[in-house]
Short mmCIF file of C-alpha atoms and ligand atoms in Angstrom, two decimals:
data_model
loop_
_atom_site.label_atom_id
_atom_site.label_comp_id
_atom_site.label_asym_id
_atom_site.label_seq_id
_atom_site.Cartn_x
_atom_site.Cartn_y
_atom_site.Cartn_z
CA MET A 942 51.54 126.10 75.06
CA SER A 943 52.63 122.31 75.30
CA SER A 944 50.82 119.96 74.68
CA LYS A 945 52.96 118.15 76.44
CA SER A 946 51.78 117.58 80.39
CA TYR A 947 55.24 118.49 82.46
CA ASN A 948 54.48 117.76 86.16
CA PRO A 949 57.03 119.66 87.99
CA TYR A 950 57.34 117.63 90.69
CA ALA A 951 58.49 114.60 88.20
CA ASN A 952 60.80 118.04 87.29
CA ALA A 953 61.57 118.76 90.49
CA GLN A 954 62.59 115.17 91.30
CA ALA A 955 64.75 114.15 87.81
CA GLN A 956 66.48 118.02 88.84
CA PHE A 957 67.79 116.76 92.59
CA ASP A 958 67.74 113.22 91.11
CA ARG A 959 70.92 114.98 89.18
CA VAL A 960 72.18 116.67 91.59
CA ALA A 961 72.34 113.73 94.33
CA GLU A 962 74.17 111.84 91.54
CA MET A 963 77.15 114.29 91.19
CA ILE A 964 78.06 115.41 94.72
CA GLY A 965 77.31 110.86 95.39
CA LEU A 966 75.16 112.02 98.12
CA GLU A 967 74.14 108.24 100.38
CA GLN A 968 71.51 106.25 98.87
CA GLY A 969 69.18 106.83 102.65
CA VAL A 970 69.80 110.97 102.57
CA ARG A 971 68.87 110.85 99.05
CA GLU A 972 65.89 108.79 99.53
CA LEU A 973 64.91 111.00 102.16
CA LEU A 974 65.92 114.11 100.46
CA ARG A 975 63.74 113.34 97.09
CA GLN A 976 60.04 113.80 98.29
CA PRO A 977 58.28 115.25 101.50
CA MET A 978 58.62 114.40 105.28
CA ARG A 979 54.47 114.69 105.52
CA GLU A 980 51.54 115.60 103.65
CA TYR A 981 47.64 116.32 105.01
CA HIS A 982 45.60 116.28 102.11
CA PHE A 983 41.71 117.18 103.54
CA THR A 984 39.16 118.15 101.99
CA ILE A 985 37.39 122.68 103.99
CA PRO A 986 33.75 122.39 103.88
CA VAL A 987 32.87 126.41 103.08
CA ARG A 988 29.68 128.39 103.86
CA MET A 989 28.54 129.45 101.02
CA ASP A 990 26.65 133.45 100.12
CA ASP A 991 24.19 131.85 99.61
CA GLY A 992 23.34 129.42 102.36
CA THR A 993 24.72 125.99 100.37
CA THR A 994 27.94 124.71 101.30
CA LYS A 995 30.76 123.92 98.98
CA ILE A 996 33.40 122.30 99.12
CA PHE A 997 37.54 122.35 98.63
CA LYS A 998 40.24 120.31 98.01
CA GLY A 999 43.60 121.54 100.57
CA PHE A 1000 46.63 120.59 101.13
CA ARG A 1001 49.64 120.86 102.91
CA ILE A 1002 53.10 119.51 102.37
CA GLN A 1003 56.41 119.49 104.58
CA HIS A 1004 59.00 118.55 103.02
CA ASN A 1005 62.25 118.86 105.04
CA ASP A 1006 61.70 120.34 108.48
CA ALA A 1007 66.15 119.64 109.33
CA ARG A 1008 67.21 122.67 109.67
CA GLY A 1009 64.27 124.35 110.94
CA PRO A 1010 60.14 125.15 110.52
CA ALA A 1011 59.27 124.43 107.35
CA LYS A 1012 57.82 127.84 105.81
CA GLY A 1013 56.10 128.00 102.21
CA GLY A 1014 53.27 130.00 100.83
CA ILE A 1015 49.73 128.63 100.52
CA ARG A 1016 48.34 128.98 96.78
CA PHE A 1017 44.65 129.95 95.89
CA HIS A 1018 45.01 128.17 92.48
CA PRO A 1019 41.35 126.89 89.97
CA GLN A 1020 44.76 124.03 89.09
CA GLU A 1021 46.06 123.00 91.45
CA THR A 1022 46.99 120.31 92.17
CA GLU A 1023 48.91 116.98 94.56
CA ASP A 1024 52.19 117.53 93.09
CA THR A 1025 52.49 121.12 92.24
CA VAL A 1026 52.34 120.78 95.61
CA ARG A 1027 55.21 118.50 96.22
CA ALA A 1028 57.39 120.73 93.93
CA LEU A 1029 57.16 123.66 94.95
CA ALA A 1030 57.05 122.26 99.56
CA MET A 1031 60.83 120.85 97.87
CA TRP A 1032 62.13 124.02 96.21
CA MET A 1033 61.20 125.57 100.01
CA THR A 1034 63.77 123.70 100.94
CA TRP A 1035 66.46 123.76 98.82
CA LYS A 1036 65.38 127.87 98.49
CA CYS A 1037 65.74 128.20 102.46
CA ALA A 1038 69.54 126.40 101.88
CA VAL A 1039 71.10 128.72 99.04
CA VAL A 1040 70.02 131.98 100.94
CA ASP A 1041 71.03 129.86 104.26
CA ILE A 1042 68.10 130.88 106.66
CA PRO A 1043 67.45 128.51 109.25
CA LEU A 1044 63.91 127.48 108.44
CA GLY A 1045 62.65 124.47 105.86
CA GLY A 1046 60.63 123.45 103.11
CA ALA A 1047 56.40 123.24 102.69
CA LYS A 1048 53.56 124.33 100.17
CA GLY A 1049 50.32 124.64 100.94
CA GLY A 1050 47.14 124.55 98.54
CA VAL A 1051 43.75 125.12 98.09
CA VAL A 1052 42.04 124.33 94.79
CA CYS A 1053 39.16 127.38 94.23
CA ASP A 1054 39.01 130.09 91.75
CA PRO A 1055 38.84 133.59 94.28
CA HIS A 1056 37.51 135.59 90.59
CA ASN A 1057 34.65 133.84 91.93
CA LEU A 1058 34.62 133.83 95.55
CA THR A 1059 32.96 136.42 97.89
CA GLU A 1060 34.81 138.33 100.75
CA GLY A 1061 32.87 136.28 102.84
CA GLU A 1062 33.46 133.05 101.25
CA GLN A 1063 36.86 133.48 101.48
CA GLU A 1064 37.69 134.22 104.76
CA ARG A 1065 35.87 131.02 105.96
CA LEU A 1066 37.40 129.36 103.16
CA CYS A 1067 40.47 129.65 105.09
CA ARG A 1068 39.60 129.64 108.69
CA GLY A 1069 38.67 126.24 107.40
CA TYR A 1070 42.28 126.19 106.01
CA VAL A 1071 43.95 125.99 109.49
CA ARG A 1072 40.68 124.43 111.89
CA GLN A 1073 42.45 121.17 109.55
CA LEU A 1074 46.09 122.08 110.05
CA SER A 1075 46.34 124.26 113.23
CA LYS A 1076 48.17 120.99 115.11
CA VAL A 1077 50.44 120.85 112.65
CA ILE A 1078 50.96 124.52 111.90
CA GLY A 1079 52.53 127.65 113.95
CA PRO A 1080 56.17 129.37 114.67
CA TRP A 1081 58.42 126.76 115.30
CA ASN A 1082 56.83 124.10 112.90
CA ASP A 1083 55.62 125.20 109.96
CA VAL A 1084 55.16 128.56 108.63
CA PRO A 1085 52.59 129.38 105.49
CA ALA A 1086 52.64 132.87 103.92
CA PRO A 1087 50.83 134.08 101.17
CA ASP A 1088 51.23 133.13 97.61
CA VAL A 1089 50.11 133.07 93.94
CA MET A 1090 46.25 134.76 94.69
CA THR A 1091 46.29 134.46 98.51
CA SER A 1092 47.85 138.20 99.86
CA GLY A 1093 48.06 139.45 103.62
CA LYS A 1094 44.60 139.54 104.61
CA HIS A 1095 44.13 135.81 103.68
CA MET A 1096 46.67 135.12 105.93
CA LEU A 1097 45.55 138.37 109.28
CA TRP A 1098 42.71 135.54 108.89
CA MET A 1099 44.47 132.37 108.62
CA LEU A 1100 46.77 133.77 112.17
CA ASP A 1101 43.50 135.22 113.80
CA GLU A 1102 41.91 131.63 113.61
CA PHE A 1103 45.12 130.20 115.42
CA GLU A 1104 44.86 132.48 117.54
CA THR A 1105 41.04 131.71 117.81
CA ILE A 1106 41.61 127.92 118.56
CA VAL A 1107 45.04 127.87 120.25
CA GLY A 1108 44.36 130.74 122.90
CA GLY A 1109 47.43 133.74 122.27
CA ARG A 1110 48.84 135.97 119.92
CA TYR A 1111 51.69 134.15 117.87
CA PRO A 1112 52.06 136.88 115.42
CA GLY A 1113 55.49 134.40 114.36
CA MET A 1114 52.63 131.55 112.83
CA ILE A 1115 52.77 133.51 109.24
CA THR A 1116 54.10 135.66 107.45
CA GLY A 1117 52.59 138.69 104.60
CA LYS A 1118 51.05 139.77 107.12
CA PRO A 1119 49.43 143.28 106.77
CA VAL A 1120 52.34 146.14 108.12
CA GLY A 1121 50.57 147.18 111.60
CA MET A 1122 48.92 143.65 112.14
CA GLY A 1123 52.68 141.61 112.45
CA GLY A 1124 53.79 142.70 108.85
CA SER A 1125 57.08 143.62 108.02
CA LEU A 1126 57.58 146.10 106.10
CA GLY A 1127 59.36 145.78 103.07
CA ARG A 1128 57.66 142.89 102.51
CA THR A 1129 55.96 143.19 99.78
CA GLU A 1130 58.51 144.74 97.42
CA ALA A 1131 61.15 141.77 98.73
CA THR A 1132 60.39 139.10 96.21
CA GLY A 1133 61.00 141.60 93.00
CA TYR A 1134 63.18 143.43 94.71
CA GLY A 1135 65.61 140.30 95.71
CA LEU A 1136 65.76 139.47 92.19
CA ILE A 1137 67.27 142.15 90.67
CA TYR A 1138 69.13 142.40 94.04
CA VAL A 1139 70.89 138.56 91.96
CA LEU A 1140 70.73 139.97 89.02
CA ARG A 1141 73.26 143.58 89.30
CA GLU A 1142 75.09 140.97 90.39
CA ALA A 1143 75.01 139.08 87.39
CA LEU A 1144 75.65 142.50 85.11
CA LYS A 1145 78.50 143.24 87.25
CA GLU A 1146 80.29 139.96 86.85
CA LEU A 1147 78.47 139.92 82.83
CA GLY A 1148 80.49 143.08 82.35
CA ILE A 1149 77.18 144.58 80.76
CA LYS A 1150 75.75 147.86 82.20
CA PRO A 1151 72.05 147.72 83.62
CA GLU A 1152 71.07 150.82 81.56
CA ASP A 1153 72.27 149.13 78.33
CA THR A 1154 69.52 146.28 79.16
CA THR A 1155 65.97 145.86 77.78
CA ALA A 1156 63.60 143.18 79.90
CA SER A 1157 60.68 140.76 78.49
CA ILE A 1158 58.33 139.70 82.13
CA GLN A 1159 56.47 136.92 81.95
CA GLY A 1160 53.03 137.84 84.29
CA PHE A 1161 52.38 141.67 86.65
CA GLY A 1162 51.61 140.66 89.80
CA ASN A 1163 53.36 141.05 93.10
CA VAL A 1164 57.52 139.41 91.54
CA ALA A 1165 56.75 140.98 88.82
CA ARG A 1166 55.32 144.20 89.72
CA HIS A 1167 58.44 145.33 92.11
CA ALA A 1168 61.06 143.28 90.09
CA ALA A 1169 59.95 145.68 87.00
CA LYS A 1170 60.12 148.68 89.18
CA MET A 1171 63.65 148.21 91.38
CA TYR A 1172 64.62 146.94 87.16
CA GLN A 1173 63.17 150.61 85.97
CA THR A 1174 65.83 152.09 89.41
CA ILE A 1175 68.35 150.40 88.67
CA GLY A 1176 68.73 151.72 85.24
CA GLY A 1177 66.91 149.29 82.97
CA LYS A 1178 64.10 149.69 80.60
CA ILE A 1179 60.84 146.65 79.84
CA LEU A 1180 60.02 146.94 77.03
CA ALA A 1181 57.29 144.26 77.40
CA VAL A 1182 55.00 142.68 80.21
CA SER A 1183 52.11 139.79 80.08
CA CYS A 1184 49.33 139.57 81.72
CA TRP A 1185 46.60 136.96 82.41
CA ASP A 1186 43.60 137.70 81.22
CA ASN A 1187 40.23 136.05 83.70
CA ALA A 1188 37.30 137.11 81.32
CA ASP A 1189 39.12 136.23 77.70
CA LYS A 1190 40.63 133.42 80.27
CA LYS A 1191 43.49 134.15 78.57
CA ALA A 1192 46.88 135.60 78.83
CA TYR A 1193 47.87 139.01 76.54
CA THR A 1194 51.97 140.35 76.24
CA PHE A 1195 51.29 143.75 76.10
CA VAL A 1196 54.27 145.40 74.97
CA ASN A 1197 55.85 148.89 74.11
CA LYS A 1198 58.87 149.97 72.15
CA GLU A 1199 60.04 152.85 73.79
CA GLY A 1200 59.81 151.10 77.00
CA ILE A 1201 57.16 150.46 79.48
CA ASP A 1202 56.61 152.96 82.14
CA VAL A 1203 55.39 150.22 85.12
CA GLU A 1204 54.45 153.09 87.50
CA ALA A 1205 51.57 153.38 85.13
CA MET A 1206 50.48 150.50 83.77
CA ILE A 1207 49.86 149.15 87.67
CA SER A 1208 48.03 151.51 88.41
CA ILE A 1209 45.56 150.01 85.27
CA THR A 1210 45.98 146.51 86.92
CA ASP A 1211 44.34 145.19 88.81
CA THR A 1212 44.48 142.39 92.76
CA TYR A 1213 44.91 139.84 90.75
CA GLY A 1214 47.79 141.31 88.26
CA SER A 1215 45.64 141.29 85.75
CA ILE A 1216 45.87 144.66 82.81
CA ASP A 1217 43.15 146.68 81.70
CA LYS A 1218 43.45 146.47 77.75
CA GLU A 1219 41.63 149.73 76.37
CA LYS A 1220 43.98 151.53 79.22
CA ALA A 1221 47.91 150.24 78.06
CA MET A 1222 46.26 150.58 74.54
CA ASP A 1223 45.70 154.30 74.69
CA MET A 1224 49.19 154.74 76.86
CA GLY A 1225 50.77 152.93 73.88
CA CYS A 1226 50.83 149.01 74.36
CA GLU A 1227 50.78 146.89 71.19
CA ILE A 1228 48.53 144.00 72.60
CA LEU A 1229 50.04 140.21 70.98
CA ASP A 1230 49.51 136.72 72.52
CA GLY A 1231 50.08 135.03 75.60
CA GLU A 1232 53.35 134.00 74.43
CA ALA A 1233 54.99 136.97 72.42
CA TRP A 1234 56.95 137.96 75.97
CA LEU A 1235 59.41 135.57 75.02
CA GLU A 1236 60.47 135.90 71.67
CA GLN A 1237 60.67 140.32 72.03
CA ASP A 1238 64.31 140.83 71.42
CA VAL A 1239 65.40 141.84 74.47
CA ASP A 1240 68.38 141.29 76.45
CA ILE A 1241 66.87 139.68 79.81
CA LEU A 1242 64.10 138.01 80.72
CA ILE A 1243 62.62 137.50 83.19
CA PRO A 1244 59.18 134.85 83.21
CA ALA A 1245 56.90 135.70 87.03
CA ALA A 1246 53.28 133.70 86.47
CA LEU A 1247 53.65 130.44 87.08
CA GLU A 1248 55.25 127.74 86.56
CA ASN A 1249 55.87 125.06 83.26
CA GLN A 1250 56.68 127.83 81.15
CA ILE A 1251 59.08 128.03 79.08
CA THR A 1252 58.66 124.51 76.87
CA LEU A 1253 60.12 122.39 75.15
CA VAL A 1254 57.36 123.20 72.13
CA ASN A 1255 58.65 127.27 72.39
CA VAL A 1256 62.04 127.25 74.18
CA ASP A 1257 62.94 128.25 70.61
CA ARG A 1258 61.19 131.80 70.15
CA ILE A 1259 63.37 133.34 72.82
CA SER A 1260 64.94 135.42 70.89
CA LYS A 1261 68.86 135.31 70.37
CA SER A 1262 69.66 138.65 71.61
CA VAL A 1263 68.26 137.68 75.23
CA LYS A 1264 71.58 137.20 77.74
CA ILE A 1265 70.26 136.35 81.12
CA LEU A 1266 66.85 134.01 82.31
CA LEU A 1267 66.17 135.45 84.95
CA GLU A 1268 63.76 133.40 86.65
CA GLY A 1269 60.98 134.83 88.79
CA ALA A 1270 57.61 131.67 88.72
CA ASN A 1271 58.97 128.89 90.42
CA GLY A 1272 59.66 126.53 87.63
CA PRO A 1273 59.02 128.62 85.19
CA THR A 1274 60.99 126.56 83.09
CA THR A 1275 60.79 122.57 82.12
CA PRO A 1276 63.69 120.74 81.63
CA ASP A 1277 64.02 119.84 78.20
CA ALA A 1278 63.58 122.67 78.09
CA ASP A 1279 66.30 123.80 80.49
CA ASP A 1280 69.00 121.92 78.04
CA VAL A 1281 68.63 124.17 75.45
CA ILE A 1282 69.43 126.72 77.76
CA LYS A 1283 72.13 125.70 78.67
CA GLN A 1284 73.39 124.91 75.09
CA ARG A 1285 72.37 128.45 74.03
CA GLY A 1286 74.71 128.98 76.31
CA ILE A 1287 72.71 132.05 77.64
CA PHE A 1288 72.70 132.63 81.66
CA LEU A 1289 70.70 131.15 83.90
CA ILE A 1290 69.88 132.97 87.07
CA PRO A 1291 67.61 129.98 89.02
CA ASP A 1292 64.53 130.31 90.53
CA PHE A 1293 64.78 128.75 93.97
CA LEU A 1294 68.29 132.00 93.84
CA ALA A 1295 66.81 133.88 91.87
CA ASN A 1296 62.86 134.40 93.48
CA ALA A 1297 64.26 133.86 97.94
CA GLY A 1298 63.59 137.15 98.64
CA GLY A 1299 60.12 136.49 99.13
CA VAL A 1300 61.39 133.98 102.14
CA THR A 1301 64.11 136.32 103.41
CA CYS A 1302 62.52 138.55 103.99
CA SER A 1303 59.35 136.12 106.31
CA TYR A 1304 62.64 134.73 107.74
CA PHE A 1305 62.78 138.91 108.93
CA GLU A 1306 59.17 138.90 109.47
CA GLN A 1307 59.06 136.62 112.09
CA VAL A 1308 62.54 137.30 113.47
CA GLN A 1309 60.64 141.12 114.27
CA CYS A 1310 57.53 138.79 115.36
CA ASN A 1311 59.42 136.61 117.68
CA MET A 1312 60.95 140.13 119.39
CA ASN A 1313 58.24 141.67 119.06
CA TYR A 1314 60.61 144.30 117.86
CA TYR A 1315 60.08 145.98 114.00
CA TRP A 1316 62.50 147.92 111.97
CA GLU A 1317 62.77 150.23 109.86
CA LYS A 1318 62.73 149.50 106.13
CA ASP A 1319 65.80 151.06 105.27
CA GLU A 1320 67.11 148.36 107.20
CA VAL A 1321 65.77 145.72 106.31
CA LEU A 1322 65.49 146.16 102.85
CA ASP A 1323 69.74 146.32 103.21
CA LYS A 1324 69.58 142.70 105.18
CA LEU A 1325 67.74 141.22 102.47
CA ASN A 1326 70.14 142.89 99.90
CA THR A 1327 72.89 141.13 102.50
CA LYS A 1328 71.87 138.30 102.23
CA MET A 1329 70.60 138.40 98.37
CA THR A 1330 74.09 140.01 97.72
CA ALA A 1331 76.23 136.61 99.90
CA ALA A 1332 73.93 133.95 98.20
CA TYR A 1333 73.67 135.00 94.51
CA LYS A 1334 78.55 135.41 94.88
CA ALA A 1335 78.31 131.66 96.89
CA VAL A 1336 76.48 129.73 93.81
CA SER A 1337 78.85 131.59 90.95
CA GLU A 1338 81.79 131.06 92.89
CA LEU A 1339 81.12 128.13 93.03
CA ALA A 1340 79.33 127.84 89.28
CA LYS A 1341 83.12 128.77 88.50
CA ARG A 1342 85.02 126.95 90.38
CA ARG A 1343 83.83 123.53 89.10
CA ASN A 1344 82.44 125.00 85.99
CA LEU A 1345 79.04 124.37 86.76
CA TYR A 1346 75.37 125.45 85.07
CA MET A 1347 74.16 128.04 88.11
CA ARG A 1348 71.00 126.02 88.59
CA ASP A 1349 73.67 122.62 89.55
CA ALA A 1350 76.31 124.86 91.37
CA ALA A 1351 72.75 126.30 93.95
CA TYR A 1352 71.08 123.25 93.77
CA VAL A 1353 74.61 121.28 95.39
CA ILE A 1354 75.59 124.01 97.76
CA SER A 1355 71.44 123.63 98.69
CA VAL A 1356 71.62 119.94 98.49
CA SER A 1357 74.99 119.48 100.68
CA ARG A 1358 73.15 121.45 103.64
CA VAL A 1359 70.43 120.21 104.17
CA ALA A 1360 72.38 116.64 103.81
CA GLN A 1361 74.44 117.70 106.44
CA ALA A 1362 71.92 118.84 108.51
CA VAL A 1363 69.52 115.75 108.81
CA LYS A 1364 73.40 113.58 109.30
CA MET A 1365 73.98 115.98 111.83
CA ARG A 1366 71.11 115.10 113.39
CA GLY A 1367 72.00 112.15 112.95
CA TRP A 1368 68.44 110.78 111.39
CA VAL A 1369 70.22 109.00 108.26
P1 NAD B 1558 50.48 136.77 91.76
O1 NAD B 1558 48.94 136.16 91.23
O2 NAD B 1558 50.32 137.54 92.64
O3 NAD B 1558 50.73 137.46 90.14
C1 NAD B 1558 50.61 136.70 89.14
C2 NAD B 1558 50.72 137.27 87.69
O4 NAD B 1558 51.15 136.15 86.47
C3 NAD B 1558 49.73 137.60 87.55
O5 NAD B 1558 50.04 138.96 86.48
C4 NAD B 1558 48.24 137.01 86.29
O6 NAD B 1558 47.66 136.38 85.42
C5 NAD B 1558 50.14 136.62 85.53
N1 NAD B 1558 49.44 135.08 84.54
C6 NAD B 1558 48.79 134.24 85.12
N2 NAD B 1558 49.36 133.36 84.39
C7 NAD B 1558 49.66 133.57 83.32
C8 NAD B 1558 49.62 132.80 82.15
N3 NAD B 1558 49.47 131.49 81.70
N4 NAD B 1558 50.52 133.71 81.12
C9 NAD B 1558 50.94 135.30 81.71
N5 NAD B 1558 50.37 135.57 82.68
C10 NAD B 1558 49.85 134.73 83.63
O7 NAD B 1558 51.52 136.03 91.77
P2 NAD B 1558 52.72 136.50 92.47
O8 NAD B 1558 53.45 136.58 93.72
O9 NAD B 1558 53.16 137.22 91.52
O10 NAD B 1558 53.88 134.98 92.26
C11 NAD B 1558 54.19 134.88 91.17
C12 NAD B 1558 55.04 133.57 90.82
O11 NAD B 1558 56.33 133.94 91.74
C13 NAD B 1558 54.91 132.32 91.07
O12 NAD B 1558 55.08 130.92 90.08
C14 NAD B 1558 55.19 132.07 92.07
O13 NAD B 1558 54.86 130.51 93.15
C15 NAD B 1558 56.27 132.72 92.74
N6 NAD B 1558 57.04 133.63 93.54
C16 NAD B 1558 55.89 134.96 94.53
C17 NAD B 1558 56.61 135.17 95.60
C18 NAD B 1558 55.93 136.01 96.45
O14 NAD B 1558 56.35 136.75 97.38
N7 NAD B 1558 55.17 136.36 95.93
C19 NAD B 1558 57.57 133.73 96.29
C20 NAD B 1558 58.35 133.31 95.25
C21 NAD B 1558 57.85 132.95 94.34
#
């Protein structure tokens, strides 16, 4: 990976500044939207199983809530930083706006490595996180969700702590809960499936049949696995996936030129998205270095692991065969690498459009919680498909009409919607 360090917040601001300039955004709106409205930084003391107390660092950052309650996941990651959370909060605002759901943007994080925490320690950490924030999160102001290394069980501990503090039942306080405990059917699949709904539309536009395509995916966690499944359903063939190996502290790429059997691969993957190397070799996979996913001769690349993965240093490793870059992760491409992607004419489906299926389904979850009436899975996925397709078509139509790069077109739509909301509220 690159020795140059990329700051996701600086990237997010640079992307915003470009679009603010492009659409001639007024100075007050520009200043308001290029930074978060509120930030909470705090410590979380956790009683460890061995009787000692460990102090963790936590954040919740609300970028903008002019269009509705702020919304965004909570990440548990040892390298979590304020600036990553700021960038992700900002991208959440644009994401909710591009799919036109009535929510703003926020993000949370805890600097920790859940691999090294027992179930009990993770539960106390979740409860401690909510104790620090109970006055500023909730169904009507800021609604968290799972993200990297957090899941439904963490959300339920957080909900339980919130309800204990506030008194009463507020299932719409948090999303990504287990089904049967206020969760929505389809939520687990939503981000990955959403990626493929927009890919399907892009392939239609480009006149390419899905069954004639191949893909390589970075990551094999929640997003990547469900994207892989749906991509196979529409006829595509996956030649490579990659993952982080926590024991070796490095990433690996698993390649099978005949096509990877997604279900079989899932069966040898742990809950953190790490694939068993020996079993993968038994399944006919070749194991290469962590960046090899980038240089496979495929039609579609899907980064679905972390931010800053395609940089100026490795962007030239992308094979000439690649036609589409479908960004599953948030901020996987640095701005300098993005310029190269643009020059090479690779068709980009930008992150905050492509991976908006998760937050769209989280919004559906909240709606169901507030009604206390839950939809069938087909109904959820139909609604998701409709929303994602409409958002993709609006961005692509603008891109064509004004000859814009897809990322810029998505930004123009989102920033204009949020700018209009802050002005209508009379904030600027
Ligand atoms: P996850 O924790 O379930 O999976 C992450 C995957 O990435 C794992 O397979 C892990 O092994 C792999 N990984 C980590 N570092 C890697 C590296 N250096 N090289 C290769 N693989 C690596 O996370 P997720 O929920 O699938 O999220 C993935 C990305 O998608 C993140 O950027 C997240 O912010 C974004 N996202 C997630 C959702 C959602 O609903 N889960 C929604 C929108 C965006």
